[in-house]
Amino acid sequence: MEAGRQVFSVDLLERYAAKGRGVITCMAAGNDVILLGTSKGWIIRHDFGVGDSYDIDLSVGRPGEQSIHRVFVDPGGSHCIATVVGSGGADTFYTHAKWTKPRILSKLKGLVVNAVAWNRQQITEASTREVILGTDNGQLHEIVVDEKDKKEKHINLLYELKELPEEFTSLQMETATSGNRTRYYVMAVTPTRLYSFTGIGTLESVFSSYVDSPVRFMELPGEILNRQVLFELHFFIKQRRAVHFAWLSGAGIYHGGLYFGAQQSSTDGDENFVENKGLLDYSKLIEGAEAVKPSSMVVSEFHFLLLIGNKVKVVNRISEQIIEELQFDQTTESMSRGIIGLCSDASAGLFYAYDQNSIFQVSVNDEGRDMWKVYLDLKEYAAALANCRDPLQRDQVYLAQAEAAFSARDFLRAASFYAKINHILSFEEITLKFIGINEPDALRTFLLRKLDNLAKDDKCQITMISTWTTELYLDKINRLLLEDDTALENRSSEYHSIIKEFRAFLSDCKDVLDEATTMKLLESYGRVDELVYFASLKKQYEIVVHHYIQQGEAKKALEVLQKPDVPIDLQYKFAPDLIMLDAYETVESWMTTKNLNPKKLIPAMMRYSSEPHARNETHEVIKYLEFCVHHLQNEDPGVHNLLLSLYAKQEDDGTLLRFLQCKFGKGRSNGPEFFYDPKYALRLCLKEKRMRACVHIYSMMSMHEEAVGLALQVDPELAKAEADKVEDDEDLRKKLWLMVAKHVVEQEKGTKRENIRKAIAFLKETDGLLKIEDILPFFPDFALIDDFKEAICSSLEDYNKQIEQLKQEMNDATHGADNIRNDISALAQRYAVIDRDEDCGVCQKKILTAGWDHRMARGYTLVGAMAPFYVFPCGHAFHAQCLIAHVTRCTNQTQAEYILDLQKQLTLLGGESRKESNGALTEEDSITSMTPTDKIRSQLDDAIASECPFCGDLMIREISLPFVLPEEEHEAASWEIKPHNIGNQKSISLAV
């Protein structure tokens, strides 16, 4: 079946492998170690891994000729078991790779061991763990050997065939561990049967469970023509786990898959751990009249190697066809006997054949390279795909599947397989195939699957195929709508299914479909709902909202506008239509939308407000504007003006008045108390005849006369309240009350005497602001004075009291002026006594010194030739110049500059004539004839001599100043005590 180079090749490994120890009778291999048994009782070990070889003689001490019956080695190449048969009976030996001397297993004396099953999962170099031995008398024994003990731990009889006693010819064992429990799987064969054992626990407990219960077995008796047939059982090991088995039986090769560990959930276990069983009949292998059956066999992953006569035929396990026949380069003396047997090394992945003298190595050369074709011929497509090595091979498998489905008229399935083909068929060939048979559904399926298989880089092809698929979906939807109504229910179900599928397709392909083309397609087919759906996917929210508004579905439109990625401008654009469609839902949506500018919604709200509404209907615009003003604290004048205009149009003006009286800006710095336009509000209220509101607006605009005048037309009490609001302008307040009084007098329609009494009562309400004489001009000239007698007398009494009060105030003022004159005279005579030894508080020199600067004496009262000085009531005295210097030094910079400027002005003034009298001014002159020098001198006195610098605030403020000022730091540093050089000092000892 396979073309090209051979899968299996033969090489001579060792020509004279027996080393003269007889002829080879048996062979075993594991981990690059080969063990040969010879006809003279020798075991020859070849370790090709390390290039070592040595011989072990098992015939020592045994009489007569001895021959090695069987030899076994574990997969690691460390443990060896061999049986010697001779005239003295049979003995079984165990030896380890590190031992030089084998150990006889005495408990097995007389028993011929035909088969050994190693515990591949648990065996180590140091211990065999559990090993099962099969004997020629139908018994199974367990043996455990530890290398360090140099002897077996125990040998137990596990099982014995009683129903049909036959020899065990081959054994295999596998284990599976779950938690701390181990399950054993054992397969044993005799010439006619294959037995299966499984269980959890120890080997002994597993086999003891079969004492009273039947054993599962497969019987294939067959006709045994060749006594050399070994009836072998082989496991193929992959990644340390057996995956399939083969039994060389008399009837044929019985083989199948192995699934260990699948029954761990069952405590009893399932002995049938074999699946996909099959029997390869020998008749398929025998050519012509040949009646020779295989005498030996080994198993690879996909093939059986069968020794038939002197030939090794390679049979494909899957196709059961002979693919190769291996030839061996034998010596002349070995050709008569031919190839004796085959064995395998599972660890190294090698196979061996041997004759009496030589060992041949059979190597595998990529045996799975053509298995995809074998599986494909058998129409096992999944297995074929699993064994494909490149895209071309996979395409051939997909093509075979597609053509098989196409032939069976399963076009949808065929389309799925065609879509996976990338190389051997073009896209156009496949699509024309479906177009030719008029199968648009299959074509659509092919395009969809093709989209799934295309790489993301094929953007152009993806867009084209997606657009074609869109049109096919639309065509399918139209065909369903045009179908006969006889199958209405089924059609409806299919219709809704295809719509759902189409929408899912649009959602998946929204990023690859061309937006404009797709929308034109949807529009041309009249699929408005799908057009809206696609627009929503492409975030073309304007189209979506417009559609919902046309359908009258305001709530759905508002839900779209509420999405986070919808531009806020769409809210303003569709606001007029939405509020007319459903005012309640629209306003509720506005109130929950963040970052919405109410100013931009004013056109929509004005449109809504212009429509007539029922008297008891909630005005949604007013509700939203109130939310903006009160909750959002909106300050936009347009919003406030609109709300005011809506209030003005209501029948009840209570809400309008409350709004006008509410100070929305109260408490905010540098801001107005209200945000509506008062002039607009006034015009609106006048137009709507909301007079009370107009009165409030006039008052708020400080137009009190207009407010009172309008209030008198509405309610005199309101006018009185407005007149009382003026508190800081007494004249205006009186004027307003006079307006009210005139209105009251002119509006009274009772008898004259009654009118006068009401006018007199009105005067009392003004709290004395108006007198009787203020309202008399409002009465007619012919009114009798008698009617005002009481009021006039009361007024005259009040005037008399005021005159007396003014006289008293004048007397008090005259007395106060006299006191002031006396104080001034006393101040002019005030003096202080200075001791001649008195020192200046600053310079510590004598106060009464004769040396001084005449320029600095301007403005001072001079006493002979002495320098000007200041004496304070506390007793401290200072030269004028010293005091100025001290104060400027201790005060702040601004005050010091001010004092120095005054001093400079005094110095620059010329020698103006001064009125002196013995060095002093008269009292009258000092008051009435102040010169500019005197004024500057007075200012300087206030600046430096308002208080004693040693007893006043100046001294108190000096407490916070440091002792050493910044400008004195250099002087302070000069007083620092610096350490001298100790090393230069001399020590002087003092005698005691």
Short mmCIF file of C-alpha atoms in Angstrom, two decimals, residues 120 170-174 185-189 193-196 216-220 231-238 241-249 252-260 271-280 297-306 315-318 320:
data_model
loop_
_atom_site.label_atom_id
_atom_site.label_comp_id
_atom_site.label_asym_id
_atom_site.label_seq_id
_atom_site.Cartn_x
_atom_site.Cartn_y
_atom_site.Cartn_z
CA ARG A 120 5.71 -1.97 33.57
CA SER A 170 2.00 -15.79 26.82
CA LEU A 171 1.11 -13.14 29.45
CA GLN A 172 0.68 -9.35 29.61
CA MET A 173 -0.12 -7.09 32.58
CA GLU A 174 -1.09 -3.40 32.93
CA TYR A 185 -5.45 -5.84 34.14
CA VAL A 186 -4.06 -9.24 33.14
CA MET A 187 -4.38 -11.05 29.82
CA ALA A 188 -3.19 -14.66 29.50
CA VAL A 189 -3.35 -16.95 26.47
CA ARG A 193 -8.18 -19.29 24.70
CA LEU A 194 -7.48 -15.67 25.80
CA TYR A 195 -8.31 -15.06 29.46
CA SER A 196 -8.96 -11.61 31.01
CA ARG A 216 -13.97 -14.06 31.02
CA PHE A 217 -12.25 -15.58 28.00
CA MET A 218 -12.28 -15.59 24.24
CA GLU A 219 -11.96 -19.03 22.59
CA LEU A 220 -10.42 -19.36 19.15
CA PHE A 231 0.62 -18.41 20.42
CA GLU A 232 2.08 -15.10 21.45
CA LEU A 233 0.24 -12.16 23.05
CA HIS A 234 1.70 -8.71 22.47
CA PHE A 235 0.88 -5.23 23.80
CA PHE A 236 1.95 -2.17 21.83
CA ILE A 237 3.34 0.36 24.30
CA LYS A 238 3.03 4.08 23.60
CA ARG A 241 0.93 2.71 28.32
CA ALA A 242 -0.44 -0.25 26.33
CA VAL A 243 -2.78 1.03 23.62
CA HIS A 244 -3.60 -2.07 21.61
CA PHE A 245 -2.94 -5.83 21.66
CA ALA A 246 -2.61 -8.74 19.24
CA TRP A 247 -2.91 -12.51 19.90
CA LEU A 248 -1.39 -14.98 17.49
CA SER A 249 -4.06 -17.67 17.77
CA GLY A 252 -6.07 -15.87 13.12
CA ILE A 253 -4.70 -12.70 14.68
CA TYR A 254 -7.15 -11.47 17.28
CA HIS A 255 -6.50 -7.77 17.98
CA GLY A 256 -8.14 -4.66 19.39
CA GLY A 257 -7.73 -1.47 21.41
CA LEU A 258 -7.06 -1.29 25.14
CA TYR A 259 -8.67 1.25 27.46
CA PHE A 260 -7.25 0.95 30.95
CA GLU A 271 -13.27 -7.21 32.62
CA ASN A 272 -14.06 -6.14 29.09
CA PHE A 273 -11.35 -3.48 28.75
CA VAL A 274 -10.94 -4.34 25.06
CA GLU A 275 -12.63 -2.36 22.28
CA ASN A 276 -12.73 -2.40 18.49
CA LYS A 277 -11.93 -6.09 18.44
CA GLY A 278 -11.17 -7.84 15.17
CA LEU A 279 -9.84 -11.11 13.78
CA LEU A 280 -7.36 -11.16 10.91
CA MET A 297 4.82 -12.14 15.66
CA VAL A 298 5.70 -8.66 16.88
CA VAL A 299 3.42 -5.59 16.89
CA SER A 300 4.19 -2.00 15.90
CA GLU A 301 1.86 1.00 16.02
CA PHE A 302 0.17 0.23 12.71
CA HIS A 303 1.58 -3.13 11.59
CA PHE A 304 1.99 -6.79 12.41
CA LEU A 305 5.35 -8.43 11.62
CA LEU A 306 4.58 -12.14 11.04
CA VAL A 315 0.75 -6.63 7.49
CA ASN A 316 -1.04 -3.29 7.96
CA ARG A 317 -3.15 -3.63 11.07
CA ILE A 318 -5.86 -1.32 9.74
CA GLU A 320 -5.13 -6.06 6.85
#
